[in-house]
Structure formats: C-alpha cells, structure tokens
C-alpha angles and dihedrals in degrees: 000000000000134000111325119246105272097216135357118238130205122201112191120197099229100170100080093052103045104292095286097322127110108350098002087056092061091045078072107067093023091066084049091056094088097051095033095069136345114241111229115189111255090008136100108251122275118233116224106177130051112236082219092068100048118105118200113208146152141159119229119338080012085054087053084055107039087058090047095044092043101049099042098051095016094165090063097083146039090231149356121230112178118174120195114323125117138277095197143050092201108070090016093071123066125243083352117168121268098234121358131206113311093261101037090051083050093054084059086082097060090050106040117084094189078073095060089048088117087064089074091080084078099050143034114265116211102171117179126195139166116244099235097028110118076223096071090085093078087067098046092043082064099035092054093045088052091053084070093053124088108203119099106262129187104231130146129169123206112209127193112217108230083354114136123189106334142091114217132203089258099059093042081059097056092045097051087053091058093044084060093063087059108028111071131102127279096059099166117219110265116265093213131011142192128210146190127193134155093185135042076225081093104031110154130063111178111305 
C-alpha cells in the first residue's frame, strides 16, 4: 500500500472571506472538523488527531491569518508559523487616518494581532520574513511589543538574507525543522496561562 502520508495539510482559500477573518476565519476550523473527530451515530465524537501535534501556518496573506488565528485562540495549536502578513492595519495601509471615529478606532482592537502579542506566552512562535520583504514588519511589530513583556515567550524569527517577498523550499525547510521541537504528541495542559482579549468574541484560552 506504500509509506503513509506524514501530516495532512489544509489549505483554506481565505481571499475571498476577509483574509481569515469573519467568515473566513470560521472556514478555518471548520475545514479542520473531518480530520478533528469522527461522528458515530448515538455517540459523543471521537477525536483523531491530537491538538499537540497541529501546526498553524501560512505565507502572505496566510502569515496575516495565522497571526490573527494564533493569537486569538493560541491553545489551539502546538505552534504557530506565520510568514510574512500584517499585525497591524495602521502602517500596513496605505495613506490610512490618524485616528478614526471613536468606535471605529475601538474595533481596531478585535483586528489587530500586534494587540494579542502578550498570547504568545501560551504558544511557540516560529515567524519567517524576507530581509528585504515590506512584510517583515508583522513580525517585528510582535517581536518589539514582546520586548515590553516580561513573561518568558517562545519566539523565534527566521530571517532570509537578500530574500523579498518569498519563501523557498529551503526555508521552509528551516521553518518546518523548528515546528517539529515543538509539534508531537504528550503536550501537557498548562499549568498557568495568560490571556488578552478586547472582545467576548474570543473568549477561551486552554482550561
């Protein structure tokens, strides 16, 4: 029959839902429900994959949602790769005001990851850029907020030397090398978290 697949991967179009967020958020668990658990009639669901061993990644506009997705349910996953993306809407956006309306600047809270930095105290970290990509900003956003918090985090940034907007074979390489210290089964609960939120839209982080 040959060698089994060593991982399932889920490639969700987000383009077309708000880049991950909203609906397209949703598009992303929901696309994780078939391999998650196994529905038997008149029993409770049967989980088939341990949540240590998931891995929540993209590249671009995936790197905008995995740091939206990550740091807004960051117990969901083993670890957290983001290549690339935003973190925040201000300096990401072109020409963009420098304050809005009271409730508009309010909303700013729910979209912008660089908000939720402090979550990575509950998950692994592995962010990837391109030297000389503009994107390489949504890494350092998060990398110079954590550098205020004083809780231990597990954050590493891979960076490409010359390297634009692109992620290679090799680095993927490199990046799927440093997922695996972190992805495998036997991930303990946490024995202490700590968790940001400006909305009861995300409510839950582990226990």
């Amino acid at each position: 029959l040959g060698k089994a697949p060593d991982k399932i991967v889920i490639e969700p179009y987000g383009r077309g839902n708000n880049a991950y967020r909203w609906a397209g958020e949703m598009d992303v668990f929901e696309g994780m429900i078939p391999i998650e658990r196994v529905e038997s009639p008149g029993k409770d669901p049967v989980l088939t994959v341990d949540r240590s061993r998931l891995v929540l990644r993209g590249f671009s506009m995936g790197g905008a949602g995995s740091w939206h997705i990550g740091l807004h349910y960051p117990t969901h996953f083993a670890v957290v790769g983001p290549g690339a993306g935003f973190t925040t809407t201000r300096g990401y956006i072109g020409k963009f005001p420098d304050k809005l309306p009271f409730d508009q600047e309010k909303l700013l809270h729910i979209y912008d990851a660089v908000d939720y930095h402090e979550n990575a105290f509950n998950v692994p970290i592995v962010a990837y850029s391109g030297e000389k990509d503009g994107q390489k900003a949504a890494a350092d956003n998060i990398e110079n907020a954590l550098k205020q918090f004083k809780e231990k985090v597990n954050f590493k940034h891979l960076i490409a030397p010359g390297l634009a907007h692109a992620m290679p074979a090799e680095w993927q390489a490199k990046a799927e090398a440093e997922f695996a210290k972190y992805a495998g089964p036997g991930r303990k609960p946490a024995d202490r978290v700590r968790f940001v939120t400006y909305t009861t839209r995300f409510p839950r982080c582990d226990w």
